[in-house]
mmCIF file of C-alpha atoms in Angstrom:
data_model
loop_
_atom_site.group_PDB
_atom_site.id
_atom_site.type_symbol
_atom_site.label_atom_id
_atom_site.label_comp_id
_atom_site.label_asym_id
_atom_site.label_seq_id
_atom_site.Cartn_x
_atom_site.Cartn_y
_atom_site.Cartn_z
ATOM 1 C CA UNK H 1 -1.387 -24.158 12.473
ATOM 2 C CA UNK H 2 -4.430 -21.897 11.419
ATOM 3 C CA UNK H 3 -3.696 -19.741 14.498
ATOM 4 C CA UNK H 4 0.059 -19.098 13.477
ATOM 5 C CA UNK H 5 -0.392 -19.151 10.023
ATOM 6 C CA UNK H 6 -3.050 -15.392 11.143
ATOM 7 C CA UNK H 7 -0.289 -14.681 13.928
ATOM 8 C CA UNK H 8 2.662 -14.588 11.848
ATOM 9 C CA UNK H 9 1.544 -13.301 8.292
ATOM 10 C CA UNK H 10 -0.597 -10.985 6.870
ATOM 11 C CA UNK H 11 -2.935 -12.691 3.939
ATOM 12 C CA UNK H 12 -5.930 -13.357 6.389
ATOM 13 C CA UNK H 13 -8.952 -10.944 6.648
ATOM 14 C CA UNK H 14 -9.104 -11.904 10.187
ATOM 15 C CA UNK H 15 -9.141 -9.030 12.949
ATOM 16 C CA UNK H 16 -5.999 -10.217 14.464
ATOM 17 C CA UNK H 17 -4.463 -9.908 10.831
ATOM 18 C CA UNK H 18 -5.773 -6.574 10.109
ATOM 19 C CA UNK H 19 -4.476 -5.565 13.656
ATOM 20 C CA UNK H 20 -1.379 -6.611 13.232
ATOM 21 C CA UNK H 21 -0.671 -5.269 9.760
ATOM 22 C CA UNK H 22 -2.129 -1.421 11.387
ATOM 23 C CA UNK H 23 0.974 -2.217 13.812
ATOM 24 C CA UNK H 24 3.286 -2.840 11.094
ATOM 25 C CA UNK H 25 2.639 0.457 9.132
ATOM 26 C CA UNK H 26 2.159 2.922 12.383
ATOM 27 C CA UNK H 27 5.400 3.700 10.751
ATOM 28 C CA UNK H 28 4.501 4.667 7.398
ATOM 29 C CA UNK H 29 1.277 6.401 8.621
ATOM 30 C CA UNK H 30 3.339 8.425 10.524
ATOM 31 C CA UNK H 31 5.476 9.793 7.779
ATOM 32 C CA UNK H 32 2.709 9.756 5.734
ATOM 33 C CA UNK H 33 0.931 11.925 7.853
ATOM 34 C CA UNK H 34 3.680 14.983 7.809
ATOM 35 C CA UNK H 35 3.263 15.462 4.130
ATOM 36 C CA UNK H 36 1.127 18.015 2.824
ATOM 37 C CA UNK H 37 -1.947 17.255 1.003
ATOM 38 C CA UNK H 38 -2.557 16.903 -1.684
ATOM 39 C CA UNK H 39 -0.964 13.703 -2.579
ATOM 40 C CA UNK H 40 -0.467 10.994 -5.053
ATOM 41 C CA UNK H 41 0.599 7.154 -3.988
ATOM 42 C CA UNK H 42 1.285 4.584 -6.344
ATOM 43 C CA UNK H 43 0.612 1.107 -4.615
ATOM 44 C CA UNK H 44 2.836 -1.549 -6.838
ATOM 45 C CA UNK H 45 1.037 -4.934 -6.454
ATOM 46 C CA UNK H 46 -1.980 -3.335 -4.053
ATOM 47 C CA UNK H 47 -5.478 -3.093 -3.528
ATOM 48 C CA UNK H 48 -8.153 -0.864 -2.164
ATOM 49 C CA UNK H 49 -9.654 -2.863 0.514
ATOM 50 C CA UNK H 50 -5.903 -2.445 2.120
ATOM 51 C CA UNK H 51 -6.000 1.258 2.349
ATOM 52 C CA UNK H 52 -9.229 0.947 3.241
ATOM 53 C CA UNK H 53 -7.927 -1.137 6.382
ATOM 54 C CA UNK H 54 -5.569 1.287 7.350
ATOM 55 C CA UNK H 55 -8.000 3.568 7.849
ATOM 56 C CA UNK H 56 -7.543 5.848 4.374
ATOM 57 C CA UNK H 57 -10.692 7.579 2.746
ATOM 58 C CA UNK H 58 -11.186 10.121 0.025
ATOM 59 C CA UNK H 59 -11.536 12.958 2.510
ATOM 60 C CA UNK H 60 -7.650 12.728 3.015
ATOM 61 C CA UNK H 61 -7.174 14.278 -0.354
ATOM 62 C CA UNK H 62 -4.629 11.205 -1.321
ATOM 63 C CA UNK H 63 -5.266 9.652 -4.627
ATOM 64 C CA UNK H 64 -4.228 5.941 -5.330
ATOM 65 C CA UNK H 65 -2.900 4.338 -8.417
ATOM 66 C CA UNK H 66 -3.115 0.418 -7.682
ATOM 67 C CA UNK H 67 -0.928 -1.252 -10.149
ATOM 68 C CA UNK H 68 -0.525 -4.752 -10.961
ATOM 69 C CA UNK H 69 -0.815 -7.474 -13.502
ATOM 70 C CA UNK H 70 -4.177 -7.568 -13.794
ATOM 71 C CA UNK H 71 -7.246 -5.291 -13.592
ATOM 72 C CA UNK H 72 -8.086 -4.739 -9.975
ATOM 73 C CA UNK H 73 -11.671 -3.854 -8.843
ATOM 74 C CA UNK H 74 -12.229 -0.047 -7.797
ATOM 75 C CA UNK H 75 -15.179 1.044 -5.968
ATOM 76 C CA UNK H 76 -14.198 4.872 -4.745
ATOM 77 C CA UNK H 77 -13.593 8.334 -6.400
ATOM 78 C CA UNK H 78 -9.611 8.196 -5.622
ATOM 79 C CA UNK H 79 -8.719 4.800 -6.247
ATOM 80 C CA UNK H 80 -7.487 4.362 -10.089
ATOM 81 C CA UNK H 81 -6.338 0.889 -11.635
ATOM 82 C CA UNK H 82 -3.108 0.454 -14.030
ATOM 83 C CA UNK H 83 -2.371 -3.059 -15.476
ATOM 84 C CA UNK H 84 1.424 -3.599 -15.693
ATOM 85 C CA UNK H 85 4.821 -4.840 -15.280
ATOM 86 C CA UNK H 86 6.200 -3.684 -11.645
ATOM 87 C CA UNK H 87 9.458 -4.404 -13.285
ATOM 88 C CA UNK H 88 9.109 -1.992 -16.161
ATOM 89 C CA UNK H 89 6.513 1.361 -15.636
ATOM 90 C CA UNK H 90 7.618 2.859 -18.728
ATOM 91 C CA UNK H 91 3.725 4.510 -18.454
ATOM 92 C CA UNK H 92 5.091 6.785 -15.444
ATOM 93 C CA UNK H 93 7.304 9.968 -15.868
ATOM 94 C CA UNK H 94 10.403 10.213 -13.591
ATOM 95 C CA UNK H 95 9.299 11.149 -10.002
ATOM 96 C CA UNK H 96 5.358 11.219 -11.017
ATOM 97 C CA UNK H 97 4.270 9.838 -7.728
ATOM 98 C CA UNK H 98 4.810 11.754 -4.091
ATOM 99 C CA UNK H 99 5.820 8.292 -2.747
ATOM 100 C CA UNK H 100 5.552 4.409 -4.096
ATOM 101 C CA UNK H 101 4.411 1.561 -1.697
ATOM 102 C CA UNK H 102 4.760 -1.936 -2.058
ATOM 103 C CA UNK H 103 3.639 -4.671 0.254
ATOM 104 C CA UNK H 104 5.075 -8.209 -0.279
ATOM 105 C CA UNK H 105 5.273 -8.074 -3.978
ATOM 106 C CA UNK H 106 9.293 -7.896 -4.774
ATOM 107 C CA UNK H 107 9.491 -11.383 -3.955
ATOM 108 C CA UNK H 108 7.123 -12.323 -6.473
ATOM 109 C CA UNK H 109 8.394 -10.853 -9.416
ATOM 110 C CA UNK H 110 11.321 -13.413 -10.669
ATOM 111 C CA UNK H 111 14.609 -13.540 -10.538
ATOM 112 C CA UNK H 112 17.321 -11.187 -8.497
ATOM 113 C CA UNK H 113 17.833 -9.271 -11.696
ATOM 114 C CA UNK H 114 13.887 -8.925 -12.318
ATOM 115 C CA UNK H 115 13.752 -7.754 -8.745
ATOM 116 C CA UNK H 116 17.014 -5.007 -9.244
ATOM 117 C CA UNK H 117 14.612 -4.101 -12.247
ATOM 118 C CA UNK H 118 11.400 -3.245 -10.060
ATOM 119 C CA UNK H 119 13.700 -1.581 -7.342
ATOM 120 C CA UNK H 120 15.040 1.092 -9.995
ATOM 121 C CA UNK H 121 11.608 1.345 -11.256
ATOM 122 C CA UNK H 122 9.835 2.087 -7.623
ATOM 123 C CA UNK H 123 13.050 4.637 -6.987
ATOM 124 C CA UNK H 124 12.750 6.314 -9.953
ATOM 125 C CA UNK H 125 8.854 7.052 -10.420
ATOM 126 C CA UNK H 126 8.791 7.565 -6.821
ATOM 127 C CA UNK H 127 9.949 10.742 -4.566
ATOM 128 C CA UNK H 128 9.689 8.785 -1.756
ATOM 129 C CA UNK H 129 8.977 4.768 -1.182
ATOM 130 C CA UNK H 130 8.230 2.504 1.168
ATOM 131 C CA UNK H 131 8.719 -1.272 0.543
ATOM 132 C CA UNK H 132 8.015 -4.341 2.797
ATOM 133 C CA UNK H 133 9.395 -7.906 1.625
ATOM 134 C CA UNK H 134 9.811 -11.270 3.870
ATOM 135 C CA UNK H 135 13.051 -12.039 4.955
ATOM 136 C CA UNK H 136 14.145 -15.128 3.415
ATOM 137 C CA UNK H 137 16.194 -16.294 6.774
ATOM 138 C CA UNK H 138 12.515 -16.247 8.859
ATOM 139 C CA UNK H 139 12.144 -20.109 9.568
ATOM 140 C CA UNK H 140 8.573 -20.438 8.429
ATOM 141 C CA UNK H 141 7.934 -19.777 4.578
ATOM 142 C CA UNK H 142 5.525 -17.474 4.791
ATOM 143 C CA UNK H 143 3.326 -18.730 0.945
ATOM 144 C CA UNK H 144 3.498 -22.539 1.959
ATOM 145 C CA UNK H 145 3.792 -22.278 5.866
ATOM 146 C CA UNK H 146 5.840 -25.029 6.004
ATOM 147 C CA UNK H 147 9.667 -24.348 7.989
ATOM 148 C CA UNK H 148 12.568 -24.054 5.889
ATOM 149 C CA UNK H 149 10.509 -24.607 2.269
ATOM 150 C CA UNK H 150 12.755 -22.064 0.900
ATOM 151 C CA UNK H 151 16.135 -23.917 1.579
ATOM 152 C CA UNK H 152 14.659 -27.278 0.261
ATOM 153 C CA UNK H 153 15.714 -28.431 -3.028
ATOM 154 C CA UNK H 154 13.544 -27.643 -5.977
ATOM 155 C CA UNK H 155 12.258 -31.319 -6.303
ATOM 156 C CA UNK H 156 11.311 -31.539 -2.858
ATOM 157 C CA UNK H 157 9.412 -28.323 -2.653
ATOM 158 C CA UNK H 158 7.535 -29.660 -6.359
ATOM 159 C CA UNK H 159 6.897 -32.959 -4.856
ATOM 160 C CA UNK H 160 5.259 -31.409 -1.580
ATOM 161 C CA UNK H 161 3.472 -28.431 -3.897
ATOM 162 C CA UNK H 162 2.226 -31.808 -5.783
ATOM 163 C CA UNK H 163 0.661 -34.002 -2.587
ATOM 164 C CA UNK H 164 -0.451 -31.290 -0.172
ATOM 165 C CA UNK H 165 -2.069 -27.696 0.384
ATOM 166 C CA UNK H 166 0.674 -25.361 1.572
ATOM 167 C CA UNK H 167 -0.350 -22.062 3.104
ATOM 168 C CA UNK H 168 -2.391 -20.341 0.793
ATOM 169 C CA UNK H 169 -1.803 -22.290 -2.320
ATOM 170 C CA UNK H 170 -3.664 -25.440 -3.234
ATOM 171 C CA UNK H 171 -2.167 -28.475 -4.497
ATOM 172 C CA UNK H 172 -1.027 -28.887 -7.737
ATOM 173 C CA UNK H 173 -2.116 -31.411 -10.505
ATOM 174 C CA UNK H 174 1.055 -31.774 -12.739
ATOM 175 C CA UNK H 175 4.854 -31.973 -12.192
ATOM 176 C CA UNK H 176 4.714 -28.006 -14.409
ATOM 177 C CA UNK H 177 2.511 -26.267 -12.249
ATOM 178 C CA UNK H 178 4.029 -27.611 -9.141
ATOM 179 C CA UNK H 179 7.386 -26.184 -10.717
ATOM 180 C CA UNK H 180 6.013 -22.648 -11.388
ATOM 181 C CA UNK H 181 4.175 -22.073 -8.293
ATOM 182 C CA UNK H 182 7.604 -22.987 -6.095
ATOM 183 C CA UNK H 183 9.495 -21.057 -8.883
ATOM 184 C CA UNK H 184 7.518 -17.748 -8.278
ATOM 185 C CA UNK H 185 8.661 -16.615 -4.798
ATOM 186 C CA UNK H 186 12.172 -15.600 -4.483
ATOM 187 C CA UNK H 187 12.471 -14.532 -0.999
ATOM 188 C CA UNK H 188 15.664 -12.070 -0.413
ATOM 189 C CA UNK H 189 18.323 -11.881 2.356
ATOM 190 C CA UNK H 190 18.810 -8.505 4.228
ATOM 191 C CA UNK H 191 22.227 -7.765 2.513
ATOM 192 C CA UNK H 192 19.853 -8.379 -1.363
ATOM 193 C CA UNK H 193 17.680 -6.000 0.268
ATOM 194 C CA UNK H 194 20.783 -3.456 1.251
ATOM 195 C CA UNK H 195 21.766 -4.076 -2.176
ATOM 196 C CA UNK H 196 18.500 -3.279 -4.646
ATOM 197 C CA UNK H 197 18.109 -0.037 -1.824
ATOM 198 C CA UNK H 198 21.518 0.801 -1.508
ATOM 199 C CA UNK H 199 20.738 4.382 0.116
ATOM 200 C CA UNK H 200 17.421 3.132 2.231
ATOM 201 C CA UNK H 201 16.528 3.252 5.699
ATOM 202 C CA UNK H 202 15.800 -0.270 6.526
ATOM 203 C CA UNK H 203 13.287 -1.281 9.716
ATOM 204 C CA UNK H 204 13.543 -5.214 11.107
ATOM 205 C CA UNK H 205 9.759 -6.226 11.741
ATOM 206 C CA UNK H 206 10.443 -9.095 14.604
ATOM 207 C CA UNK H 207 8.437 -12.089 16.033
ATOM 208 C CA UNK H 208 10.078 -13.722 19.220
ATOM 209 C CA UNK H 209 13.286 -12.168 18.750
ATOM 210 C CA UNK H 210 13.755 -13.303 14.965
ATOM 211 C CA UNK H 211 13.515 -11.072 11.840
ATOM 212 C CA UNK H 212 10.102 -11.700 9.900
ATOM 213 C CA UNK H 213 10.457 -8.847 7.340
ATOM 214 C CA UNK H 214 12.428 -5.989 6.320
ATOM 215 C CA UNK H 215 10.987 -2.373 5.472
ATOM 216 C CA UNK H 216 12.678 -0.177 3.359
ATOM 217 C CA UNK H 217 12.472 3.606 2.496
ATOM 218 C CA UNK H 218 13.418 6.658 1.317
ATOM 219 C CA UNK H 219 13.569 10.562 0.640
ATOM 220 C CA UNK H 220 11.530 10.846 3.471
ATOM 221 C CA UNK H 221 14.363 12.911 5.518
ATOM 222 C CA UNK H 222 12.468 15.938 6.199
ATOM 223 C CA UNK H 223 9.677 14.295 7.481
ATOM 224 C CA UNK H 224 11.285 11.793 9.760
ATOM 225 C CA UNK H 225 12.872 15.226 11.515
ATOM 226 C CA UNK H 226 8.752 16.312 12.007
ATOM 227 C CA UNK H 227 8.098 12.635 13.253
ATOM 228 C CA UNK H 228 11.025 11.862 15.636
ATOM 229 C CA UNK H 229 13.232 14.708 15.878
ATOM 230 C CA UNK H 230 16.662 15.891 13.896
ATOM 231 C CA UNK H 231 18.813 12.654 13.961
ATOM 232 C CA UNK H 232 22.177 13.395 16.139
ATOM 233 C CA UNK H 233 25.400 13.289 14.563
ATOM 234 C CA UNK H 234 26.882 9.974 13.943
ATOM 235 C CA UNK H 235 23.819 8.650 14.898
ATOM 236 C CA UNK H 236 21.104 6.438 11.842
ATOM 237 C CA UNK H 237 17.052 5.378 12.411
ATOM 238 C CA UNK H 238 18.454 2.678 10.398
ATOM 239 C CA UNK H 239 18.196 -0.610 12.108
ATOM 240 C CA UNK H 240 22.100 -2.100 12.808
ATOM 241 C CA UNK H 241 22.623 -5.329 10.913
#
């Protein structure tokens, strides 16, 4: 179980983790890399020490602004922290940021309307974005590692969350905090996805043949023609559902 929990999702610091989440954002370093310099990425729900694993440093004439809900810790020259609501970034001008990132965060952030909420918000500070999320079909819940946890009934997830360590959460001492751990992760279905995105490219990231996350982005036209070539008529990068 500690071998598939590294293998299948990205949480651990172990090499096979970091390896595998370089793999998952060739992608985005790619596009990334076709911009001109210099730029400015806001990272909604982010830290450092990831950029830092995908190989980023302040000679790349990037700045960061890592937001989230609480103060994160900041140890180079173009790494800034915000503290705020992903679902409402009233603090950022229309378009402020050359492109917005997010890394499994949208599932955390409440309900389908909270989550329509940060979607608007990451399309409308951004000029570009790039979001990841879990795809809530994947057989093994990817917080408690435990198959099909997100298709149990709410009382069954509280009374496991209650008697047992689940993935990367520790058991729970009362009936509440059971409720609001399982309560916190809403996991969404490609066609949510299609839906808070409408006008996204959208990448499948796969694991023996089964979809284990979705990638979305967009306004990044002219720079997927420098990365892969002018798209052919009638033809879309966009993965067919």
């Amino acid at each position: 179980m500690r071998f598939l929990k590294k293998l299948l999702f990205d949480q651990s610091d172990s090499a096979l983790s970091r390896n595998l989440r370089r793999k998952r954002f060739g992608l985005f370093r790619s596009l990334l890399d076709s911009l001109p310099r210099p730029l400015r990425i806001l990272d909604v729900g982010g830290t450092q020490s990831f950029w830092e694993e995908l190989g980023f440093s302040e000679k790349e004439q990037i700045e960061f602004v890592i937001f989230n809900v609480s103060p994160s810790r900041i140890t180079r020259p173009n790494f800034t922290a915000r503290v705020g609501d992903a679902r409402d970034m009233h603090e950022f001008r229309d378009g402020q940021f050359d492109v917005v990132f997010s890394n499994s965060v949208i599932e955390h952030v409440g309900s389908f309307e909270d989550q329509r909420r940060m979607a608007n918000e990451v399309r409308r500070v951004g000029r570009r974005y790039f979001v990841q999320t879990p795809n809530r079909g994947f057989p093994m819940e990817p917080h408690f590692m435990v198959p099909f946890f997100q298709f149990m009934p709410t009382e069954a997830k509280i009374f496991l969350a209650m008697h047992f360590d689940l993935g990367w959460t520790k058991k729970r001492a009362t009936v509440q905090e059971a409720r609001e751990l399982v309560e916190s992760i809403r996991l969404l279905t490609e066609p949510q996805m299609r839906q808070l995105f409408p006008s996204a490219t959208m990448q499948k990231e796969e694991f023996l043949g089964l979809t284990k996350s979705f990638i979305v982005y967009e306004g990044w036209e002219r720079e997927m023609d420098a990365v892969f070539g002018a798209t052919p008529p009638g033809r879309s990068l966009r993965t067919a559902p």
